[in-house]
Coordinates of C-alpha atoms and ligand atoms in Angstrom, one line a residue:
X1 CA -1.1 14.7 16.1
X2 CA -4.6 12.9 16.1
X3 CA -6.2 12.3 13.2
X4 CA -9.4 12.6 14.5
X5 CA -9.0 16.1 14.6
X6 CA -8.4 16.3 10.8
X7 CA -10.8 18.7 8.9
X8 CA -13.8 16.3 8.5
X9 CA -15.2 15.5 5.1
X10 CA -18.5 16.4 4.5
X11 CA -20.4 13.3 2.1
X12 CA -20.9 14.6 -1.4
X13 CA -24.3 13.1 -0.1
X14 CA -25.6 15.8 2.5
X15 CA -24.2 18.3 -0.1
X16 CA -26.7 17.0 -2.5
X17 CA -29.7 16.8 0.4
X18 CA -29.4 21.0 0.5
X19 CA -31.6 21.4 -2.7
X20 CA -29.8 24.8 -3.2
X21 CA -26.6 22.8 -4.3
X22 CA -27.4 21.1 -7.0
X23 CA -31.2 21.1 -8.5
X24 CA -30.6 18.4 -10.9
X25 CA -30.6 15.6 -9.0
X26 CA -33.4 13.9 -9.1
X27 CA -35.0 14.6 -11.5
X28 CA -34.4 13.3 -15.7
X29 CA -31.8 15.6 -16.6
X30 CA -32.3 16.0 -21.0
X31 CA -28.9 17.4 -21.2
X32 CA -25.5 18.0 -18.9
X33 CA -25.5 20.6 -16.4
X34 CA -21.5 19.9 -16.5
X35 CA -20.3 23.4 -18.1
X36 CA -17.3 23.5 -20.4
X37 CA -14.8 26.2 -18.7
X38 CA -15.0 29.0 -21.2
X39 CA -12.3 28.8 -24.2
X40 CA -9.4 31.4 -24.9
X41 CA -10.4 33.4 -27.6
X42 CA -7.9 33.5 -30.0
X43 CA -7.4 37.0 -30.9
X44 CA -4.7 36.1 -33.8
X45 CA -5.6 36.0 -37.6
X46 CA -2.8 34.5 -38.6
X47 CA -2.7 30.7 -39.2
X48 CA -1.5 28.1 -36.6
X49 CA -1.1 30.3 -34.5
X50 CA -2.7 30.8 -30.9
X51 CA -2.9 34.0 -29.3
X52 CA -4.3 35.2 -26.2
X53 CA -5.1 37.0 -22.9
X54 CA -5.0 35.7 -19.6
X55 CA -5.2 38.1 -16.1
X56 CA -4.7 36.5 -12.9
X57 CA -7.0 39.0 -10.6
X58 CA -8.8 39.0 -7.5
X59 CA -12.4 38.4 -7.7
X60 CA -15.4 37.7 -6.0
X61 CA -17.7 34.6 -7.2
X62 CA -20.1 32.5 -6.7
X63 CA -18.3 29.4 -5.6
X64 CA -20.7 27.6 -3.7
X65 CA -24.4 27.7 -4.5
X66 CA -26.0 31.1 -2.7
X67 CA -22.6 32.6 -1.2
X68 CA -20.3 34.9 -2.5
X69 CA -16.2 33.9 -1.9
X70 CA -13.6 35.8 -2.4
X71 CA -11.1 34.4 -4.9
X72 CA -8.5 34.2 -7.5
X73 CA -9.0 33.8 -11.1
X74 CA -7.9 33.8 -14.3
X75 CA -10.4 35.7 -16.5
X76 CA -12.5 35.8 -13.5
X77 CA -13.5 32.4 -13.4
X78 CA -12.5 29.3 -11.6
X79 CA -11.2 27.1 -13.6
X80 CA -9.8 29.3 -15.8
X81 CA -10.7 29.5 -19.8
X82 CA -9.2 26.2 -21.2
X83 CA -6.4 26.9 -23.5
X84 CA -7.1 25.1 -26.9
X85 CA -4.0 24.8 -29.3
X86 CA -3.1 21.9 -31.9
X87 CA 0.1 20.5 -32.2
X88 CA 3.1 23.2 -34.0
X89 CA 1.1 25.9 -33.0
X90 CA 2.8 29.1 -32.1
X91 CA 1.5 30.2 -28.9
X92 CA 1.3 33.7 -27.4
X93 CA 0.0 34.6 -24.1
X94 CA -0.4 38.1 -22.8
X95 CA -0.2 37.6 -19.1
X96 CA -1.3 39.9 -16.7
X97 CA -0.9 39.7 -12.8
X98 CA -3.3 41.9 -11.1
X99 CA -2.6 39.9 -8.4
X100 CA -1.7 41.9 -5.2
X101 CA 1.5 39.1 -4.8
X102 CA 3.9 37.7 -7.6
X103 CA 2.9 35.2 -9.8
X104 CA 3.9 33.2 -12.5
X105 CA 2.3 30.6 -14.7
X106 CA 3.2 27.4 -15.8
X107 CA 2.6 25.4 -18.6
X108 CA 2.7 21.9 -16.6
X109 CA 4.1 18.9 -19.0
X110 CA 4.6 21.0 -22.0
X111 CA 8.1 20.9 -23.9
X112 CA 8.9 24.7 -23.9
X113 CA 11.8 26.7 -23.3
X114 CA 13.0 27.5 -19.7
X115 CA 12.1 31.0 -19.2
X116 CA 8.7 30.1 -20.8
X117 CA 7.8 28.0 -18.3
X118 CA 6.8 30.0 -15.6
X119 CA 9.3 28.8 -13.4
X120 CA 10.0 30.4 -10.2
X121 CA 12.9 31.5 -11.7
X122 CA 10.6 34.0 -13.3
X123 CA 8.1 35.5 -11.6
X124 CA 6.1 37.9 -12.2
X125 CA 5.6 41.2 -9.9
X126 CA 2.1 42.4 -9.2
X127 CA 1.2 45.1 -11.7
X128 CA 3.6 42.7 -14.0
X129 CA 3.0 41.4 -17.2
X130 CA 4.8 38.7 -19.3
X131 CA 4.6 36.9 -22.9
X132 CA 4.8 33.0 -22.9
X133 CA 5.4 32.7 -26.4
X134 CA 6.5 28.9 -27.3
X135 CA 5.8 26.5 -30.6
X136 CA 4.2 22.8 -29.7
X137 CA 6.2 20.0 -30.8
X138 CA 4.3 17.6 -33.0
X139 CA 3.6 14.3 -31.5
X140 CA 3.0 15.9 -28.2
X141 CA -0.9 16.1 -28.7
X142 CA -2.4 15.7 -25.1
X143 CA -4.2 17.3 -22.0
X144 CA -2.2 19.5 -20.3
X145 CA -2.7 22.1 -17.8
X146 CA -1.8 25.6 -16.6
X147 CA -1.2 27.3 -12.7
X148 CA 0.9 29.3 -11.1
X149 CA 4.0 28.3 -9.7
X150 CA 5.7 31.0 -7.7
X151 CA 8.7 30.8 -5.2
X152 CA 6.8 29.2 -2.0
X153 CA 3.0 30.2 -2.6
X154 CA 1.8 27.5 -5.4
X155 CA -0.6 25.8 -2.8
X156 CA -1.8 29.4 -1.6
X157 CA -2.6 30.5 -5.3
X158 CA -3.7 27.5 -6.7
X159 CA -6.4 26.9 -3.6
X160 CA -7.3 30.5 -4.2
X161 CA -9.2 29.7 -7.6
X162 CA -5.9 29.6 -10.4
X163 CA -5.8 26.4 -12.3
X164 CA -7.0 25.7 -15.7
X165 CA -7.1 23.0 -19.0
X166 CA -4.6 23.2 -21.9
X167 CA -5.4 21.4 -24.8
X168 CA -3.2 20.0 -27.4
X169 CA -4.9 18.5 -30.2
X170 CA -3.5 16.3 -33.5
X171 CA -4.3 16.4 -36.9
X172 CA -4.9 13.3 -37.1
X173 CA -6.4 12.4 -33.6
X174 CA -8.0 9.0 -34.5
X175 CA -11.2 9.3 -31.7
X176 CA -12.0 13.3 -32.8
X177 CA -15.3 12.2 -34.0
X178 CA -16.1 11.3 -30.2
X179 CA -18.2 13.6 -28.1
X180 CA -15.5 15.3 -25.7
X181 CA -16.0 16.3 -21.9
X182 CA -13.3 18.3 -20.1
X183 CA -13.3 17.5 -16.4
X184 CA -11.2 19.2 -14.2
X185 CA -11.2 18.0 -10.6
X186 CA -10.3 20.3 -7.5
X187 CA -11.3 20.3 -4.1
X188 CA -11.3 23.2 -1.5
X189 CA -12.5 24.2 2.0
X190 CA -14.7 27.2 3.3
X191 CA -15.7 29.1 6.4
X192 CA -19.7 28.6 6.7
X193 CA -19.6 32.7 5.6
X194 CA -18.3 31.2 2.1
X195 CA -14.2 32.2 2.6
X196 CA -12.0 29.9 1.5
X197 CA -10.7 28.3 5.0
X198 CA -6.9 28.1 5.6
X199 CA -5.5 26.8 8.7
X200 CA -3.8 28.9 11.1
X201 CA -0.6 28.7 11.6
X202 CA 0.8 26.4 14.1
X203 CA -2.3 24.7 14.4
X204 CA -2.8 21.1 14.8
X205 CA -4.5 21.6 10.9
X206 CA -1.8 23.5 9.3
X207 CA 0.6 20.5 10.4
X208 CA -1.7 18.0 9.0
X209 CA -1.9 20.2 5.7
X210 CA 1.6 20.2 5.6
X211 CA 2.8 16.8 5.9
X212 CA -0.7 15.4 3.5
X213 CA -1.1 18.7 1.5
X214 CA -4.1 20.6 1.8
X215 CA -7.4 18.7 1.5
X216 CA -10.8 20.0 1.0
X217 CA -14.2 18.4 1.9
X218 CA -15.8 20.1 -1.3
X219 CA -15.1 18.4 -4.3
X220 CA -15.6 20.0 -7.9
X221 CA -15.7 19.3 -10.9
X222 CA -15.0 22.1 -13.5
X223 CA -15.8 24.2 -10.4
X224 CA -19.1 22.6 -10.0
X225 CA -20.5 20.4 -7.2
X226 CA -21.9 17.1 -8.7
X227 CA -22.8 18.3 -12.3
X228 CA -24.4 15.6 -14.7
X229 CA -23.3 14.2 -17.8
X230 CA -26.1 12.4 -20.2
X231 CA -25.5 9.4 -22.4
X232 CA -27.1 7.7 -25.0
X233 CA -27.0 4.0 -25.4
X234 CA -24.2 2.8 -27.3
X235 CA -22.7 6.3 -27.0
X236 CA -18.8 6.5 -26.2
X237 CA -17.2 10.0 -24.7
X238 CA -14.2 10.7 -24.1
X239 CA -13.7 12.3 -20.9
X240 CA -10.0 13.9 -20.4
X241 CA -9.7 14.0 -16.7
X242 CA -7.2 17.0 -15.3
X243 CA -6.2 16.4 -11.2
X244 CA -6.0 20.2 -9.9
X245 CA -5.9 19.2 -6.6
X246 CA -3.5 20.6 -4.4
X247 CA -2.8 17.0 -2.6
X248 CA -5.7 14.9 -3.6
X249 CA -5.4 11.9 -5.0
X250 CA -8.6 10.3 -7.0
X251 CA -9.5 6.5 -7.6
X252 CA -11.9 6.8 -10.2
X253 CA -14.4 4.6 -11.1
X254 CA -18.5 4.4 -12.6
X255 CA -20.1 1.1 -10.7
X256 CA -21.3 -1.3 -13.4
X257 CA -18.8 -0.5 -16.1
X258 CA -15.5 -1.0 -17.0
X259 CA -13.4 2.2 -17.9
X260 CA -11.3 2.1 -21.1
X261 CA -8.5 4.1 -20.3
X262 CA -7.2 5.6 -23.6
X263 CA -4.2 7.9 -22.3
X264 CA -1.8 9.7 -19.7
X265 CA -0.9 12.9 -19.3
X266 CA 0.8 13.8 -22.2
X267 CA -1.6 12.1 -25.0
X268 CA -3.1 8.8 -26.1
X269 CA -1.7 5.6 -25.3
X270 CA -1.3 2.7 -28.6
X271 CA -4.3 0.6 -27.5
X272 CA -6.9 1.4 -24.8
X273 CA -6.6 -0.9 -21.8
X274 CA -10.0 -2.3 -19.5
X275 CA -9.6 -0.7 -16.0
X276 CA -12.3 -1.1 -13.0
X277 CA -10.6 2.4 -11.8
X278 CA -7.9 4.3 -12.3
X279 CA -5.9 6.1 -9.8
X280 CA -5.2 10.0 -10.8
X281 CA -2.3 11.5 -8.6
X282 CA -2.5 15.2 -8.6
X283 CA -1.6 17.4 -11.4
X284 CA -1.8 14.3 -13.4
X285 CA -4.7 13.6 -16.1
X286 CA -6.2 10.8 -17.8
X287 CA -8.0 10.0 -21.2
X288 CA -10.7 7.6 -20.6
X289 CA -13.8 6.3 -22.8
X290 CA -17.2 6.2 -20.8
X291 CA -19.7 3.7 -22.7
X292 CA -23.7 4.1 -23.0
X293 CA -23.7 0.5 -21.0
X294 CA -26.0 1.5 -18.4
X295 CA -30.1 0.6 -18.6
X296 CA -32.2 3.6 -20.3
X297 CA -33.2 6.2 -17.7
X298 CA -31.2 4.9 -14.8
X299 CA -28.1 7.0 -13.2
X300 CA -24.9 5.7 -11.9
X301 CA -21.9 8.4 -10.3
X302 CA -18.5 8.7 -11.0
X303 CA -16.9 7.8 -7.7
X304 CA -13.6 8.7 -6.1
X305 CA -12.4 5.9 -4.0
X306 CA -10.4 5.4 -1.3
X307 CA -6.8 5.9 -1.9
X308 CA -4.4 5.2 1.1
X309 CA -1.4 7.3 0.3
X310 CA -0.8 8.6 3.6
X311 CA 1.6 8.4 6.7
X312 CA -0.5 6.7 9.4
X313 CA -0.2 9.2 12.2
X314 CA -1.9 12.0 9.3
X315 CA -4.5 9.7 8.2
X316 CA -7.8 11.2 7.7
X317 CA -10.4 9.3 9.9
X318 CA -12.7 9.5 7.5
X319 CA -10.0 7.9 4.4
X320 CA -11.9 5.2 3.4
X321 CA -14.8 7.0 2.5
X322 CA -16.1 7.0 -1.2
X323 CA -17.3 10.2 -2.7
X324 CA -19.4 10.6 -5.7
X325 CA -17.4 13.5 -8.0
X326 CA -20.4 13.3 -10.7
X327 CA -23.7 11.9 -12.1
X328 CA -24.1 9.7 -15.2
X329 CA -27.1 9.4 -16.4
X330 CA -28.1 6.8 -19.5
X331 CA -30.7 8.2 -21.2
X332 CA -33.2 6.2 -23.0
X333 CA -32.6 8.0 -26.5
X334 CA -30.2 5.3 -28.5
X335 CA -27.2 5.8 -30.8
X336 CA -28.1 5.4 -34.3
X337 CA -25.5 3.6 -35.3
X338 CA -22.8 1.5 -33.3
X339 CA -19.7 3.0 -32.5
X340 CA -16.3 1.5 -33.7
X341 CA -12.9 1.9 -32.2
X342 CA -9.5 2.2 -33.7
X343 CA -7.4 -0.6 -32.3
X344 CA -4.3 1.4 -32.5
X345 CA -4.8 4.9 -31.5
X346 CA -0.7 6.4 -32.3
X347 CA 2.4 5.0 -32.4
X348 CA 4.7 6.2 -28.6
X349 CA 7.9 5.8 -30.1
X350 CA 10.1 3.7 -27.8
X351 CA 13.1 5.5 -25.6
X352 CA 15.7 3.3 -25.9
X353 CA 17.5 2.2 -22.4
X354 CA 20.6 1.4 -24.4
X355 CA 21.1 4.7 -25.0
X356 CA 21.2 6.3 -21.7
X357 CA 24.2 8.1 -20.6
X358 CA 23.7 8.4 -17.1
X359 CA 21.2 6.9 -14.1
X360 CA 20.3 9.3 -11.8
X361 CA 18.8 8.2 -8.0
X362 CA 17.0 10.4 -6.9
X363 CA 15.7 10.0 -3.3
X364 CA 12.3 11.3 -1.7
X365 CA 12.4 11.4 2.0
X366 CA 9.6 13.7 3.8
X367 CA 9.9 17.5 2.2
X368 CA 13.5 16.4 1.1
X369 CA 15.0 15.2 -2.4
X370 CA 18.6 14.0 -1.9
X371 CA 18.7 15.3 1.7
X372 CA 18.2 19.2 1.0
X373 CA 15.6 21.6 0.5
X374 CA 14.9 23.6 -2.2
X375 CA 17.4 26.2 -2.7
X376 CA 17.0 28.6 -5.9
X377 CA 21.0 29.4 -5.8
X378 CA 22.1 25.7 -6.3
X379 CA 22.5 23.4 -9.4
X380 CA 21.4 19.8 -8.0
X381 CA 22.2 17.9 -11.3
X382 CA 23.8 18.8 -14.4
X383 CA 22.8 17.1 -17.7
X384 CA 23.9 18.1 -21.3
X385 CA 21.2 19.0 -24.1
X386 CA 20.3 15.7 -26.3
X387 CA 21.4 13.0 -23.6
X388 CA 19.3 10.5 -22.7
X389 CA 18.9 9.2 -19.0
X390 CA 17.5 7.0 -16.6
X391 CA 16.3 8.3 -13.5
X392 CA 15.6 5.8 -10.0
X393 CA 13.3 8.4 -8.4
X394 CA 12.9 6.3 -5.0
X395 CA 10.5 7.5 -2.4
X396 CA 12.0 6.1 1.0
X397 CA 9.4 6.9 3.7
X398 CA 5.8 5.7 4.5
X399 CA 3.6 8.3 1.8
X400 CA 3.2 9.1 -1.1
X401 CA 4.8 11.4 -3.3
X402 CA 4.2 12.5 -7.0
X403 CA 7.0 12.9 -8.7
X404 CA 7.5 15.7 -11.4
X405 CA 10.0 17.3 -13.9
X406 CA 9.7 20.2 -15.9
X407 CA 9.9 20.5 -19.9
X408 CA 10.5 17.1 -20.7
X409 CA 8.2 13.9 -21.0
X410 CA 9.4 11.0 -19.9
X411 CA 8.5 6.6 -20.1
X412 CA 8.3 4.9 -17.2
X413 CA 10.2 1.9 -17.4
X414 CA 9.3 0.3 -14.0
X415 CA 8.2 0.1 -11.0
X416 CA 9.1 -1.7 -8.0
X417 CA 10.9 -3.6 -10.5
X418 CA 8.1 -4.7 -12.6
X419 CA 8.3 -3.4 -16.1
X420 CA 5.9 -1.4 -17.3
X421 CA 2.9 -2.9 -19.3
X422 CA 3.1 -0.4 -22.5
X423 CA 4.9 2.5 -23.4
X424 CA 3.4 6.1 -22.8
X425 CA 4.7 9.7 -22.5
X426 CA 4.2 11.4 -19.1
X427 CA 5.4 14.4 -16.9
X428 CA 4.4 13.1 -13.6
X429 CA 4.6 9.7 -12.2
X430 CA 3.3 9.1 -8.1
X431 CA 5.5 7.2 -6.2
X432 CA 4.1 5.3 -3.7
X433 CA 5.4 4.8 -0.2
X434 CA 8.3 2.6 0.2
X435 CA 8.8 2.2 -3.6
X436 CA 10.8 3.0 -6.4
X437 CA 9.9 4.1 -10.3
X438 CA 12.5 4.2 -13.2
X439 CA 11.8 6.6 -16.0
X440 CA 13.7 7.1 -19.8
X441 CA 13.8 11.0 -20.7
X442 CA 15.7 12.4 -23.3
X443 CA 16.6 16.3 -23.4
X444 CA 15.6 16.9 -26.7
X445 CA 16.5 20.8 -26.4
X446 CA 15.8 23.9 -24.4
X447 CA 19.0 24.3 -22.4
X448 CA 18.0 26.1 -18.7
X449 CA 17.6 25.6 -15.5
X450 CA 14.5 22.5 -14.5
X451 CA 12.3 22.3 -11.9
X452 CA 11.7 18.5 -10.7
X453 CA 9.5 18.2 -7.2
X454 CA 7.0 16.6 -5.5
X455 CA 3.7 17.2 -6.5
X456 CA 1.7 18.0 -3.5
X457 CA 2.0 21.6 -3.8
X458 CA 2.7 22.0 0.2
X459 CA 5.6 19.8 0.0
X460 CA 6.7 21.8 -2.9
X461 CA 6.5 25.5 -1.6
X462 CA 8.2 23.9 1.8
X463 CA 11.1 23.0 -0.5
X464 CA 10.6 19.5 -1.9
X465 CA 12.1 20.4 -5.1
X466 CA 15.2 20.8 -7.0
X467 CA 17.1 22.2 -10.3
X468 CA 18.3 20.5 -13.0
X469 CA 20.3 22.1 -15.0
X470 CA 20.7 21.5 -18.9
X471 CA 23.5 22.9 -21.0
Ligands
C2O501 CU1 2.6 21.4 -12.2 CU2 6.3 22.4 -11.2 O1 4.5 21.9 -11.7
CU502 CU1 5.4 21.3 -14.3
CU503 CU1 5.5 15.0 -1.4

């Protein structure tokens, strides 16, 4: 299939030239037009506890600037409300599906009990409601986030509007005192009537969807289109960075500064590390200082750029493009005083190789793991409750594919053979084409049945995914 005839992307640029879509630019912004999503209320009195309401629902928004699109939200708005909960927290949620197809939703990276993970073992009808009701572990502060994951329709649902932030947060977070931005990054596609555009089946669009995932030529950030952030000089923000993309994968960087990248997706690494960019694979996130570096009054954008993770014959003409996610704008007002960094942020406690039981290989090949398909019947790999393992999660053909298990974190050890830098807990690690990553993961508790898949939510529904089971 030709490339060329892959859904073109249309430059953040031209976006920015209708003034309708974003006003902003331009001019001197005083203070962010980047909106927090909304927070859960919590509607419990009693203490460390979190409870709250969430309905997944059709609804019809304003998703792009002057059109009305027909969507799907939770709490009727796209992201949905960011979940906020500190570490051994008790949390309740009172889900509702109003959808008019099942649902479920998961808790993506959290340590939780099986059927509180919103598996597709458990979904739930429309009309249906269910209680996720789960305690955080302590030392598992982090950014973690929340969509549905039903048998077969994750991409449909999640393009549809249903994604959202889940916050963990320590006691003793050492950077708290840092102003905090949540950015959650999606993309999506649309009919020039506003619709969200799907391709038609058997088209030459819906192949290329299936084998890179579905990309959009929109890209938002907490479901705007190029917001701003200020700065002051000397200021440092932490900026916690959720991929909601379907497929997309982001190489982010802000010309004229190095990033401090502070943490992965399930918390804050021991000691920041200097990156020119960082690559996000979907469903991933990242905790990453931005500095007040920039001269007074001038802007800069947050770029994402070119990432080759695809097969050749799939490759978007248009690739090696960079797109501008967000504006940064150094304002001329000055930190009063300078801003000091911890040099140790927490301690990652060290899984120790010499105590794993088992390797496991696991091997990607296009929309397979092992040589099958998904199949919600079978048990693919059996493990027992407090073993610790080593999985060789090798990805054998010419894309890439991010790799990710349910209910327990993990530590890379390697990849390709080259040891990891420094220790840090994740859910989701990508595997890029033609190479292989080692991970350490111990199954603390929660006996069940474990979804582990590829992360490109097309692959997934099509069956790249498969059970573990742990007893
Ligand atoms: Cu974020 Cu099985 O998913
Ligand atoms: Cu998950
Ligand atoms: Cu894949």
């Amino acid at each position: 299939m030709a490339a060329s005839l892959a859904m073109p992307i249309v430059p953040v640029a031209a976006l920015r030239a209708q003034p309708v879509v974003v006003q902003q630019v331009g001019s001197k912004p005083a203070a962010d037009t980047l909106r927090n999503p909304p927070v859960l209320r919590n509607i419990s009195s009693r203490p460390h506890t979190v409870e709250v309401n969430i309905v997944a629902a059709p609804a019809r928004i304003s998703v792009l600037p002057g059109r009305l699109t027909d969507v799907y939200a939770y709490n009727g708005s796209i992201p949905g409300p960011t979940l906020e909960a500190r570490e051994g927290d008790r949390v309740i949620i009172h889900f509702r599906n109003e959808l008019p197809e099942a649902t479920t939703v998961h808790w993506h990276g959290v340590h939780l009990p099986a059927n509180m993970d919103g598996s597709p073992f458990d979904p739930v009808p429309p009309g249906g409601h269910y209680d996720y009701i789960f305690n955080i572990p302590r030392g598992t502060a982090g950014t973690y986030w929340y969509h549905p994951h039903p048998d077969g329709r994750s991409e449909y649902q999640a393009a549809m509007g249903l994604f959202g932030a889940f916050i963990v947060r320590a006691a003793n977070d050492p950077i708290a005192t840092l102003p905090e931005k949540l950015l959650v990054l999606s993309d999506n596609r649309f009919r020039p009537d506003g619709s969200i555009e799907f391709a038609d089946s058997n088209s030459t669009q819906s192949n290329i969807d299936m084998e890179n995932g579905r990309e959009g030529n929109v890209l938002f950030v907490n479901g705007q289109v190029m917001p701003s952030i200020v700065i002051r000089k000397g200021e440092v923000q932490r900026w916690r960075v959720v991929n909601a993309s379907a497929a997309r994968v982001y190489r982010l960087a802000i010309p004229g500064q190095v990033l401090l990248h502070v943490g992965s997706d399930d918390g804050l690494f021991e000691h920041a590390v200097e990156k020119n960019d960082i690559v996000v694979a979907n469903s991933e996130r990242v905790e990453l200082l931005v500095r007040g570096t920039g001269k007074p009054g001038s802007d800069v954008e947050l770029m994402d750029l070119p990432y080759d993770r695809y097969m050749p014959q799939t490759r978007p003409a248009d690739w090696n493009t960079s797109r501008a996610l967000l504006d940064l704008h150094y304002s001329d007002r000055v930190m009063p005083a300078p801003v000091t960094l911890p040099t140790t942020f927490r301690v990652v406690p060290a899984l120790d190789t010499a105590t794993a039981t088992v390797t496991r290989t696991v091997v990607l090949s296009q929309g397979m793991i092992n040589g099958h398909t998904m199949d919600m019947s079978r048990v693919d790999m059996q493990a027992s409750v407090g073993a610790t393992e080593i999985w060789d999660v090798e990805n054998v053909v010419g894309m890439d594919h991010p790799f990710h298990l349910h209910g327990f974190q993990f530590q890379v050890i390697d990849r390709n053979g080259v040891p990891e830098p420094f220790r840090s807990w994740k859910d989701v690690v990508n595997i890029p084409k033609h190479e292989a990553v080692r991970f350490i993961v111990r199954y603390a508790d929660f006996p069940g049945k474990w979804m582990f898949h590829c992360h490109i939510l097309a692959h997934e529904d099509h069956g790249m995914m498969a059970v573990l089971q742990v007893r």
